[in-house]
Short mmCIF file of C-alpha atoms in Angstrom, two decimals:
data_model
loop_
_atom_site.label_atom_id
_atom_site.label_comp_id
_atom_site.label_asym_id
_atom_site.label_seq_id
_atom_site.Cartn_x
_atom_site.Cartn_y
_atom_site.Cartn_z
CA MET A 16 -22.33 9.16 20.81
CA LEU A 17 -21.89 11.67 23.59
CA PHE A 18 -18.32 10.57 24.24
CA SER A 19 -17.32 9.89 20.69
CA MET A 20 -16.20 13.39 19.69
CA PRO A 21 -13.75 14.08 22.52
CA HIS A 22 -12.60 10.50 22.33
CA GLN A 23 -11.85 10.83 18.60
CA LEU A 24 -10.12 14.11 19.25
CA ILE A 25 -7.88 12.58 21.90
CA LEU A 26 -6.98 9.74 19.53
CA PHE A 27 -6.15 12.23 16.81
CA LEU A 28 -4.00 14.34 19.14
CA LYS A 29 -2.19 11.22 20.28
CA ALA A 30 -1.49 10.29 16.65
CA LEU A 31 -0.26 13.83 15.98
CA LEU A 32 2.09 13.57 18.94
CA GLY A 33 3.39 10.26 17.59
CA SER A 34 4.11 11.86 14.22
CA CYS A 35 5.96 14.71 15.95
CA LYS A 36 8.15 12.13 17.66
CA ASP A 37 8.83 10.45 14.31
CA LEU A 38 9.99 13.75 12.90
CA LEU A 39 12.05 14.93 15.85
CA PRO A 40 15.29 13.18 14.78
CA ILE A 41 15.33 14.96 11.39
CA ILE A 42 14.78 18.34 13.04
CA LEU A 43 17.61 17.73 15.49
CA VAL A 44 20.01 16.57 12.76
CA ILE A 45 19.28 19.53 10.50
CA ALA A 46 19.52 22.03 13.34
CA PHE A 47 22.78 20.55 14.59
CA PHE A 48 24.47 20.64 11.20
CA GLN A 49 23.17 24.09 10.36
CA PHE A 50 24.21 25.75 13.62
CA ALA A 51 27.15 23.71 14.90
CA VAL A 52 28.91 22.41 11.80
CA LEU A 53 28.12 24.79 8.96
CA GLN A 54 27.61 27.64 11.46
CA GLN A 55 24.93 29.43 9.53
CA PRO A 56 21.59 30.90 10.52
CA MET A 57 18.45 28.98 9.60
CA PRO A 58 17.02 30.38 6.35
CA ASN A 59 13.25 30.98 5.92
CA VAL A 60 12.27 29.89 9.42
CA GLY A 61 8.59 30.57 8.66
CA ASP A 62 8.56 28.33 5.58
CA ILE A 63 10.30 25.56 7.45
CA LEU A 64 7.85 25.66 10.35
CA VAL A 65 4.88 25.56 7.97
CA GLY A 66 6.50 22.70 6.04
CA LEU A 67 7.19 20.72 9.18
CA SER A 68 3.62 21.03 10.41
CA LEU A 69 2.39 19.85 7.02
CA VAL A 70 4.69 16.82 7.26
CA VAL A 71 3.38 15.99 10.75
CA LEU A 72 -0.26 16.34 9.64
CA GLY A 73 0.41 14.32 6.48
CA LEU A 74 2.06 11.47 8.35
CA THR A 75 -0.86 11.33 10.81
CA PHE A 76 -3.46 11.18 8.03
CA PHE A 77 -1.42 8.60 6.16
CA ILE A 78 -1.24 6.23 9.13
CA TYR A 79 -4.96 6.68 9.80
CA GLY A 80 -5.79 5.85 6.19
CA LEU A 81 -3.34 2.97 6.18
CA GLU A 82 -5.22 1.09 8.86
CA MET A 83 -8.65 2.08 7.57
CA GLY A 84 -8.12 1.55 3.85
CA LEU A 85 -4.88 0.09 2.54
CA PHE A 86 -4.40 -2.81 4.96
CA PRO A 87 -8.05 -3.99 4.86
CA ILE A 88 -8.32 -3.87 1.05
CA GLY A 89 -5.03 -5.76 0.61
CA GLU A 90 -6.10 -8.45 3.07
CA SER A 91 -9.67 -8.79 1.83
CA MET A 92 -8.46 -9.20 -1.77
CA ALA A 93 -5.94 -11.83 -0.66
CA GLN A 94 -8.69 -13.74 1.11
CA ALA A 95 -11.06 -13.42 -1.83
CA PHE A 96 -8.42 -14.81 -4.20
CA ALA A 97 -7.61 -17.64 -1.80
CA LYS A 98 -11.32 -18.55 -1.60
CA LYS A 99 -11.75 -18.34 -5.35
CA GLY A 100 -8.88 -20.77 -5.73
CA SER A 101 -7.79 -19.57 -9.15
CA ILE A 102 -4.01 -19.43 -9.14
CA SER A 103 -3.75 -17.94 -12.62
CA TRP A 104 -5.95 -14.95 -11.70
CA LEU A 105 -4.00 -14.43 -8.49
CA LEU A 106 -0.71 -14.44 -10.38
CA THR A 107 -2.11 -12.08 -13.02
CA PHE A 108 -3.18 -9.74 -10.23
CA ALA A 109 0.27 -10.04 -8.65
CA PHE A 110 1.99 -9.13 -11.91
CA CYS A 111 -0.33 -6.19 -12.59
CA LEU A 112 0.13 -4.87 -9.08
CA GLY A 113 3.92 -5.02 -9.37
CA PHE A 114 4.16 -3.71 -12.93
CA GLY A 115 1.41 -1.11 -12.68
CA THR A 116 2.58 0.48 -9.47
CA THR A 117 6.22 0.63 -10.56
CA VAL A 118 5.94 1.90 -14.11
CA ALA A 119 4.31 5.13 -12.87
CA GLU A 120 6.49 5.47 -9.78
CA PRO A 121 7.76 9.09 -9.70
CA SER A 122 11.08 8.29 -8.03
CA LEU A 123 11.81 5.65 -10.68
CA ILE A 124 10.97 8.11 -13.46
CA ALA A 125 13.32 10.63 -11.84
CA VAL A 126 16.14 8.14 -11.46
CA ALA A 127 15.72 6.86 -15.04
CA LYS A 128 15.85 10.42 -16.39
CA GLU A 129 18.94 11.17 -14.32
CA ALA A 130 20.58 7.95 -15.49
CA ALA A 131 19.85 8.82 -19.12
CA ILE A 132 21.45 12.26 -18.79
CA VAL A 133 24.51 10.78 -17.13
CA ALA A 134 24.74 7.99 -19.70
CA ALA A 135 24.53 10.49 -22.56
CA SER A 136 27.29 12.65 -21.10
CA GLY A 137 29.39 9.54 -20.57
CA GLY A 138 29.04 8.60 -24.24
CA ILE A 139 27.17 5.36 -23.54
CA ILE A 140 24.25 6.43 -25.70
CA THR A 141 24.17 9.15 -28.34
CA ASP A 142 23.58 12.59 -26.91
CA THR A 143 20.18 13.28 -28.37
CA LEU A 144 16.94 13.82 -26.54
CA GLU A 145 15.41 10.95 -28.45
CA SER A 146 17.95 8.34 -27.45
CA GLN A 147 17.88 9.61 -23.87
CA LEU A 148 14.12 9.19 -23.77
CA SER A 149 14.25 5.69 -25.20
CA TYR A 150 17.02 4.74 -22.75
CA ALA A 151 15.05 6.12 -19.78
CA ASN A 152 11.87 4.40 -20.91
CA GLY A 153 13.71 1.15 -21.48
CA LEU A 154 15.06 1.36 -17.96
CA ARG A 155 11.60 2.11 -16.54
CA PHE A 156 9.88 -0.77 -18.30
CA THR A 157 12.70 -3.14 -17.40
CA VAL A 158 12.35 -2.28 -13.72
CA ALA A 159 8.54 -2.44 -13.82
CA PHE A 160 8.64 -5.83 -15.51
CA ALA A 161 11.15 -7.00 -12.91
CA VAL A 162 8.88 -5.94 -10.05
CA GLY A 163 5.86 -7.63 -11.65
CA PHE A 164 7.91 -10.81 -12.02
CA ALA A 165 9.08 -10.46 -8.39
CA ILE A 166 5.56 -10.25 -6.94
CA VAL A 167 4.55 -13.28 -9.02
CA MET A 168 7.54 -15.23 -7.66
CA GLY A 169 6.80 -14.07 -4.13
CA VAL A 170 3.12 -15.06 -4.33
CA LEU A 171 4.07 -18.46 -5.77
CA ARG A 172 6.45 -18.91 -2.86
CA ILE A 173 3.63 -18.20 -0.38
CA LEU A 174 1.31 -20.65 -2.16
CA ARG A 175 3.89 -23.40 -2.26
CA GLY A 176 5.52 -22.63 1.08
CA TRP A 177 9.05 -22.49 -0.34
CA PRO A 178 11.59 -21.23 2.20
CA ILE A 179 12.54 -17.68 1.33
CA GLN A 180 16.24 -17.83 2.11
CA TYR A 181 17.20 -20.16 -0.75
CA LEU A 182 15.38 -18.03 -3.29
CA ILE A 183 16.81 -14.74 -2.07
CA LEU A 184 20.33 -16.07 -1.54
CA GLY A 185 20.15 -17.73 -4.96
CA GLY A 186 19.15 -14.35 -6.34
CA TYR A 187 22.22 -12.81 -4.68
CA VAL A 188 24.45 -15.35 -6.42
CA VAL A 189 22.88 -14.35 -9.74
CA VAL A 190 23.46 -10.65 -8.89
CA VAL A 191 27.12 -11.34 -8.13
CA LEU A 192 27.61 -13.33 -11.34
CA MET A 193 25.84 -10.67 -13.39
CA THR A 194 28.02 -7.97 -11.80
CA MET A 195 31.05 -9.64 -13.32
CA LEU A 196 29.45 -9.85 -16.76
CA ALA A 197 27.59 -6.53 -16.99
CA PRO A 198 29.23 -3.29 -18.19
CA SER A 199 30.53 -1.27 -15.24
CA TRP A 200 28.46 1.86 -15.96
CA ILE A 201 25.18 0.04 -15.41
CA ILE A 202 26.10 -1.53 -12.06
CA GLY A 203 25.49 1.48 -9.82
CA ILE A 204 22.15 2.21 -11.48
CA ALA A 205 21.19 -1.46 -11.34
CA TYR A 206 21.98 -1.73 -7.63
CA ASP A 207 20.06 1.46 -6.90
CA SER A 208 17.03 0.46 -8.94
CA GLY A 209 16.28 -2.22 -6.38
CA GLY A 210 15.76 0.43 -3.76
CA VAL A 211 13.64 2.96 -5.58
CA THR A 212 10.90 0.65 -6.77
CA THR A 213 8.89 0.25 -3.63
CA SER A 214 6.66 3.25 -3.07
CA THR A 215 4.76 4.38 -0.03
CA ILE A 216 1.44 3.02 -1.23
CA THR A 217 2.77 -0.18 -2.80
CA VAL A 218 4.54 -1.35 0.35
CA PRO A 219 1.49 -1.47 2.66
CA LEU A 220 -0.67 -3.02 -0.08
CA VAL A 221 1.85 -5.70 -0.97
CA THR A 222 2.57 -6.45 2.69
CA ALA A 223 -1.14 -6.81 3.43
CA LEU A 224 -1.52 -9.04 0.36
CA GLY A 225 1.28 -11.35 1.53
CA VAL A 226 0.13 -11.53 5.12
CA GLY A 227 -3.50 -11.98 4.00
CA LEU A 228 -2.58 -14.85 1.67
CA ALA A 229 -0.43 -16.56 4.27
CA SER A 230 -3.24 -16.32 6.85
CA ALA A 231 -5.88 -17.58 4.41
CA ILE A 232 -3.93 -20.64 3.26
CA LYS A 233 -3.83 -23.59 5.60
CA GLY A 234 -0.38 -24.53 6.86
CA ARG A 235 1.23 -21.14 6.16
CA ASN A 236 2.58 -18.97 8.92
CA PRO A 237 1.88 -15.26 8.29
CA MET A 238 5.17 -14.30 9.93
CA ILE A 239 7.36 -16.72 7.95
CA ASP A 240 5.41 -16.85 4.69
CA GLY A 241 3.57 -13.52 4.70
CA PHE A 242 6.55 -11.23 4.61
CA GLY A 243 9.15 -11.29 1.87
CA LEU A 244 7.29 -9.98 -1.17
CA ILE A 245 9.13 -6.66 -0.99
CA ALA A 246 12.44 -8.49 -0.72
CA PHE A 247 11.79 -10.05 -4.13
CA ALA A 248 10.75 -6.67 -5.52
CA SER A 249 14.07 -5.13 -4.51
CA LEU A 250 16.16 -8.05 -5.80
CA THR A 251 14.91 -8.74 -9.34
CA PRO A 252 15.28 -5.17 -10.69
CA MET A 253 19.04 -5.41 -10.07
CA ILE A 254 19.28 -8.54 -12.22
CA PHE A 255 16.98 -7.28 -14.97
CA VAL A 256 18.64 -3.85 -15.21
CA MET A 257 22.07 -5.48 -15.57
CA ILE A 258 20.65 -7.63 -18.38
CA TYR A 259 19.30 -4.41 -19.93
CA GLY A 260 22.78 -2.88 -19.75
CA MET A 261 24.32 -5.92 -21.42
CA VAL A 262 21.73 -5.88 -24.20
CA ILE A 263 22.24 -2.16 -24.88
CA SER A 264 26.01 -2.36 -25.09
CA MET B 30 -3.74 31.01 -0.21
CA ASP B 31 -0.72 30.12 -2.35
CA LEU B 32 -0.07 27.25 -0.01
CA PHE B 33 -3.57 25.95 -0.59
CA PHE B 34 -3.10 25.95 -4.36
CA GLU B 35 0.25 24.20 -3.97
CA PHE B 36 -1.53 21.63 -1.85
CA LEU B 37 -4.15 21.10 -4.55
CA THR B 38 -1.43 20.62 -7.18
CA THR B 39 0.40 18.09 -5.00
CA LEU B 40 -2.88 16.33 -4.23
CA LYS B 41 -3.64 16.13 -7.95
CA ASN B 42 -0.18 14.65 -8.63
CA THR B 43 -0.60 12.13 -5.82
CA VAL B 44 -3.98 11.07 -7.18
CA VAL B 45 -2.47 10.64 -10.65
CA ASP B 46 0.34 8.51 -9.16
CA VAL B 47 -2.18 6.34 -7.35
CA LEU B 48 -4.55 5.93 -10.30
CA PRO B 49 -2.80 2.85 -11.75
CA ILE B 50 -2.95 1.03 -8.40
CA LEU B 51 -6.53 2.08 -7.85
CA SER B 52 -7.65 0.93 -11.31
CA ILE B 53 -5.90 -2.43 -10.86
CA ILE B 54 -7.59 -2.96 -7.50
CA LEU B 55 -11.01 -1.89 -8.73
CA GLY B 56 -10.65 -3.80 -11.99
CA PHE B 57 -9.82 -7.07 -10.28
CA GLN B 58 -12.36 -6.52 -7.53
CA LEU B 59 -15.20 -5.87 -9.97
CA LEU B 60 -14.27 -8.14 -12.89
CA VAL B 61 -12.52 -11.09 -11.27
CA ILE B 62 -13.58 -11.31 -7.64
CA ARG B 63 -17.01 -9.88 -8.44
CA LYS B 64 -17.96 -9.13 -4.89
CA PRO B 65 -18.53 -5.79 -3.22
CA ILE B 66 -15.58 -4.53 -1.21
CA PRO B 67 -16.22 -5.25 2.48
CA HIS B 68 -16.60 -2.09 4.61
CA LEU B 69 -16.61 -0.03 1.43
CA LYS B 70 -17.26 3.28 3.17
CA GLN B 71 -14.43 2.82 5.65
CA VAL B 72 -11.98 1.68 2.96
CA GLY B 73 -12.97 4.60 0.75
CA PHE B 74 -12.37 7.09 3.54
CA GLY B 75 -9.10 5.32 4.28
CA PHE B 76 -7.93 5.87 0.71
CA VAL B 77 -8.92 9.52 0.87
CA TYR B 78 -6.98 9.93 4.12
CA VAL B 79 -3.94 8.22 2.57
CA LEU B 80 -4.06 10.55 -0.43
CA ILE B 81 -4.50 13.70 1.66
CA GLY B 82 -1.81 12.51 4.05
CA LEU B 83 0.70 11.77 1.29
CA ALA B 84 0.02 15.09 -0.43
CA LEU B 85 0.52 17.05 2.80
CA PHE B 86 3.60 15.00 3.60
CA LEU B 87 5.21 15.58 0.18
CA LEU B 88 4.34 19.26 0.16
CA GLY B 89 5.86 19.68 3.62
CA LEU B 90 9.01 17.84 2.59
CA GLU B 91 9.36 20.03 -0.51
CA LYS B 92 8.81 23.16 1.55
CA ALA B 93 10.97 22.44 4.55
CA LEU B 94 13.25 19.47 4.42
CA PHE B 95 14.43 18.83 0.90
CA PRO B 96 15.79 22.29 0.05
CA LEU B 97 17.60 22.50 3.37
CA GLY B 98 18.86 18.92 3.32
CA LYS B 99 20.06 19.14 -0.26
CA MET B 100 21.77 22.46 0.42
CA MET B 101 23.52 20.93 3.40
CA ALA B 102 24.68 17.94 1.39
CA GLU B 103 26.12 20.35 -1.19
CA GLN B 104 27.77 22.57 1.41
CA LEU B 105 29.28 19.69 3.35
CA THR B 106 30.77 18.13 0.22
CA ALA B 107 31.93 21.44 -1.27
CA PRO B 108 35.73 21.80 -1.51
CA GLU B 109 35.56 25.18 0.30
CA PHE B 110 34.20 23.46 3.37
CA ILE B 111 36.41 20.39 3.25
CA HIS B 112 39.70 22.09 2.37
CA ALA B 113 39.21 25.48 3.95
CA GLY B 114 42.26 27.62 3.30
CA GLU B 115 44.11 25.09 1.19
CA GLN B 116 44.58 26.46 -2.31
CA VAL B 117 46.21 23.60 -4.16
CA LEU B 118 44.71 20.18 -3.83
CA THR B 119 47.46 17.61 -3.90
CA SER B 120 45.60 14.64 -2.50
CA ILE B 121 42.47 13.96 -0.57
CA HIS B 122 42.48 12.17 2.75
CA TRP B 123 39.40 10.24 3.74
CA LEU B 124 39.34 11.90 7.17
CA ASP B 125 38.88 15.31 5.54
CA TYR B 126 35.33 14.20 4.96
CA LYS B 127 34.53 13.23 8.55
CA TRP B 128 31.54 15.55 8.76
CA VAL B 129 30.16 14.03 5.59
CA TYR B 130 30.15 10.58 7.22
CA VAL B 131 28.51 11.93 10.37
CA PHE B 132 25.91 13.76 8.28
CA ALA B 133 25.31 10.68 6.14
CA ALA B 134 24.71 8.50 9.19
CA ALA B 135 22.56 11.08 10.99
CA ILE B 136 20.39 11.90 7.97
CA GLY B 137 20.08 8.19 7.14
CA PHE B 138 18.89 7.37 10.65
CA SER B 139 16.50 10.27 11.03
CA THR B 140 14.85 10.03 7.60
CA THR B 141 14.33 6.30 8.06
CA ILE B 142 12.49 6.87 11.35
CA ALA B 143 10.06 9.14 9.48
CA GLU B 144 9.67 6.82 6.45
CA PRO B 145 5.93 6.05 6.08
CA SER B 146 6.34 2.68 4.35
CA LEU B 147 8.63 1.44 7.13
CA ILE B 148 6.02 2.55 9.69
CA ALA B 149 3.46 0.48 7.76
CA VAL B 150 5.57 -2.67 7.73
CA ALA B 151 6.51 -2.23 11.40
CA ILE B 152 2.84 -1.90 12.42
CA LYS B 153 1.99 -5.04 10.45
CA ALA B 154 4.95 -6.98 11.89
CA GLU B 155 3.97 -6.10 15.46
CA GLU B 156 0.37 -7.12 14.75
CA VAL B 157 1.26 -10.42 13.05
CA SER B 158 3.87 -11.41 15.63
CA GLY B 159 1.40 -10.74 18.44
CA GLY B 160 3.68 -8.09 19.89
CA ALA B 161 6.81 -10.28 19.97
CA ILE B 162 8.34 -7.83 17.51
CA ASN B 163 8.08 -4.28 18.76
CA ALA B 164 7.31 -1.80 16.00
CA ASN B 165 9.56 0.92 17.39
CA SER B 166 12.53 -1.37 18.04
CA LEU B 167 12.24 -2.71 14.52
CA ARG B 168 12.25 0.81 13.11
CA ILE B 169 15.28 1.76 15.19
CA ALA B 170 17.14 -1.37 14.05
CA VAL B 171 16.38 -0.57 10.41
CA ALA B 172 17.41 3.07 10.93
CA ILE B 173 20.74 2.02 12.42
CA GLY B 174 21.28 -0.20 9.39
CA VAL B 175 20.57 2.66 7.00
CA ALA B 176 22.87 4.98 8.99
CA VAL B 177 25.78 2.54 8.81
CA GLY B 178 25.06 1.80 5.16
CA ILE B 179 25.00 5.40 3.98
CA ALA B 180 28.06 6.38 6.04
CA LEU B 181 29.98 3.43 4.61
CA GLY B 182 28.71 4.21 1.11
CA SER B 183 29.96 7.81 1.43
CA TYR B 184 33.33 6.55 2.61
CA ARG B 185 33.48 4.32 -0.45
CA ILE B 186 32.82 7.25 -2.77
CA VAL B 187 35.57 9.26 -1.04
CA VAL B 188 38.22 6.56 -1.23
CA GLY B 189 37.01 5.29 -4.60
CA HIS B 190 36.81 1.57 -3.89
CA PRO B 191 34.72 -0.45 -6.36
CA MET B 192 31.20 -0.73 -5.00
CA HIS B 193 30.59 -4.38 -5.70
CA TYR B 194 33.22 -5.48 -3.16
CA TYR B 195 31.16 -3.86 -0.42
CA ILE B 196 27.85 -5.16 -1.69
CA ILE B 197 29.16 -8.69 -2.16
CA GLY B 198 30.79 -8.52 1.29
CA GLY B 199 27.44 -7.46 2.72
CA TYR B 200 25.73 -10.37 0.96
CA VAL B 201 28.21 -12.79 2.55
CA ILE B 202 27.31 -11.42 6.00
CA VAL B 203 23.60 -11.76 5.18
CA VAL B 204 24.12 -15.39 4.12
CA ILE B 205 25.98 -16.26 7.33
CA GLN B 206 23.43 -14.48 9.53
CA THR B 207 20.54 -16.18 7.75
CA PHE B 208 21.72 -19.54 9.03
CA TYR B 209 22.20 -18.41 12.62
CA CYS B 210 19.35 -16.04 13.33
CA PRO B 211 15.78 -16.95 14.41
CA LYS B 212 13.85 -18.22 11.38
CA LEU B 213 10.84 -16.02 12.09
CA ILE B 214 12.74 -12.81 11.45
CA VAL B 215 14.34 -13.78 8.10
CA PRO B 216 11.54 -12.71 5.68
CA LEU B 217 10.89 -9.52 7.62
CA ALA B 218 14.61 -8.71 7.60
CA TYR B 219 14.82 -9.21 3.84
CA ASP B 220 11.77 -6.98 3.40
CA SER B 221 13.18 -4.21 5.54
CA GLY B 222 15.91 -3.69 2.97
CA GLY B 223 13.36 -2.64 0.39
CA VAL B 224 11.11 -0.45 2.50
CA THR B 225 13.74 1.85 3.91
CA THR B 226 14.38 3.75 0.77
CA SER B 227 11.39 5.65 -0.43
CA THR B 228 9.81 9.05 -0.05
CA VAL B 229 12.02 10.75 2.51
CA THR B 230 15.36 9.02 2.21
CA VAL B 231 15.96 8.72 -1.54
CA PRO B 232 16.04 12.41 -2.57
CA LEU B 233 18.38 13.43 0.24
CA VAL B 234 20.68 10.45 -0.17
CA ALA B 235 20.83 10.83 -3.94
CA ALA B 236 21.81 14.50 -3.47
CA LEU B 237 24.56 13.47 -1.09
CA GLY B 238 25.93 10.83 -3.45
CA LEU B 239 25.91 13.03 -6.53
CA GLY B 240 27.38 15.93 -4.52
CA LEU B 241 30.26 13.75 -3.35
CA ALA B 242 30.90 12.14 -6.72
CA SER B 243 30.95 15.42 -8.60
CA THR B 244 33.22 17.32 -6.20
CA ILE B 245 35.89 14.72 -5.46
CA PRO B 246 38.57 14.67 -8.15
CA GLY B 247 38.72 11.40 -10.03
CA ARG B 248 35.14 10.26 -9.27
CA SER B 249 32.55 10.07 -11.99
CA PRO B 250 28.92 10.72 -11.18
CA LEU B 251 28.03 7.92 -13.59
CA ILE B 252 29.92 5.21 -11.72
CA ASP B 253 30.20 6.61 -8.20
CA GLY B 254 27.19 8.87 -7.82
CA PHE B 255 24.75 6.01 -7.81
CA GLY B 256 24.98 3.20 -5.34
CA LEU B 257 24.28 4.89 -2.01
CA ILE B 258 20.70 3.65 -2.10
CA ALA B 259 21.99 0.11 -2.57
CA PHE B 260 23.99 0.49 0.65
CA ALA B 261 20.88 1.80 2.37
CA SER B 262 18.90 -1.27 1.32
CA LEU B 263 21.55 -3.86 2.21
CA PHE B 264 22.62 -2.89 5.72
CA PRO B 265 19.13 -2.81 7.29
CA ILE B 266 18.87 -6.54 6.50
CA ILE B 267 22.02 -7.15 8.55
CA ALA B 268 20.81 -4.82 11.31
CA VAL B 269 17.38 -6.45 11.67
CA MET B 270 18.85 -9.95 11.84
CA ALA B 271 21.41 -8.72 14.37
CA TYR B 272 18.56 -7.21 16.40
CA ALA B 273 16.80 -10.59 16.44
CA GLN B 274 20.00 -12.36 17.43
CA ILE B 275 20.65 -9.94 20.29
CA THR B 276 17.07 -10.25 21.55
CA LYS B 277 17.31 -14.02 21.41
CA ALA B 278 20.64 -14.06 23.26
CA LYS B 279 19.17 -11.80 25.95
CA ALA B 280 16.10 -14.02 26.31
CA ARG B 281 18.36 -17.05 26.66
CA LYS B 282 20.37 -15.37 29.41
CA VAL B 283 17.19 -14.57 31.33
CA GLU B 284 16.04 -18.16 30.89
CA GLU B 285 19.36 -19.50 32.17
CA LYS B 286 19.16 -17.28 35.22
CA VAL B 287 15.62 -18.44 35.96
CA GLU B 288 16.72 -22.06 35.59
CA GLU B 289 19.71 -21.52 37.87
CA LYS B 290 17.49 -20.03 40.54
CA ALA B 291 15.09 -22.90 40.21
CA LYS B 292 17.95 -25.36 40.61
CA GLU B 293 19.21 -23.52 43.70
CA LYS B 294 15.77 -23.77 45.19
CA VAL B 295 15.63 -27.48 44.52
CA GLU B 296 19.06 -28.01 46.08
CA LYS B 297 18.01 -26.14 49.20
#
């Protein structure tokens, strides 16, 4: 007990230093472009310094909490499901996790809104608030459903031990085929929607779930079978959003 | 004091964003698994730390990085900067936008290094591989992939090539690499495409894409403004597999040298 406080403090300071290092590249890039390329003074230096220290603190807390909370809960749930042996409950959980975390994802909501505005100005949908809202919501639910489906597929793959490359590469073939069939205005949004779905809290949880499942099931290698869930979650939205575009037009 | 209230608002928003995940976890834990959560106190504190951390992180980004980064993206793509002095625009040359490509690559690399979800996956990969995969090297490989991807994506917007040629070309490279690279890295490489683009990268990259597409004559934000994120999720896959291939080749060279020396010893 006597040593625990300074020891904790040293650990915390070390973590803070690590976060500073993670942030250093951004600071250098911004400073270089501001001074050397755009040749302008730095605006609101005080605000920026405060903001940067918040980012460093936030990153440190996040990583602390990650290893204390998110990783353990993901792994313990994976093990509990593996012990319980009920595949249907596991798949239901997988779908809920994918759908539930995506449908409320702020960056997806932002992108869907943006896409609706652009689509309305491009004459794809009628330029009323109502049709924009229904288009944006349609996009959101399509992507969320796609991610739910993806986690289900990914968990099934871990259970069965299917090699990932055939599934993902097969998915690519579908994406390419769909690209030829889908209307051109949806393609950019569809391709992007794969990237925006995976949020900062979902990724550690889903990764821990995959690794936990692969370690709990006999004959699965956590490295080969545990990773890959996120890959599915960034592939299926592309396909589903292109289908959505085809249905709408 | 204002800052504190802003923090509380951000914290509230973060909690609201996390509520669906939390209710799914709790619901399944209590109703389906029906066992207490192991190390409940520690996990609970962990969640609180994650929420506080994310709220601080987002607030800091909003305060410091996003306004500045977005302003830079706008300034660098603005016609006044690109065609300084030229009054009549007859044609655009892709090299006029050289600073845009450099900025795209630099901001892609640096934001990826700070991306919390990539840090999470890298920590897990190092742990699971027993240290064979180094967390920092993995992050640098992914960041290089994002840098190349966003720079190439910006170039595409400038010259106006159809995006799917690039994406399909990238897929072909991924397919070929998949058959030649060490099997252990394949799932992790596929995953790294999805984790690169979240909290830090997306807002800045989207601003860059829309800025480019709306200032270059003949580009439509609808077709050309989107798509940069797709580049940022494809190229890290290539980069991570390349990283594994290079590491493997190096290891083989070391092995060969050791074997040669052993042979020499035997011959002596």
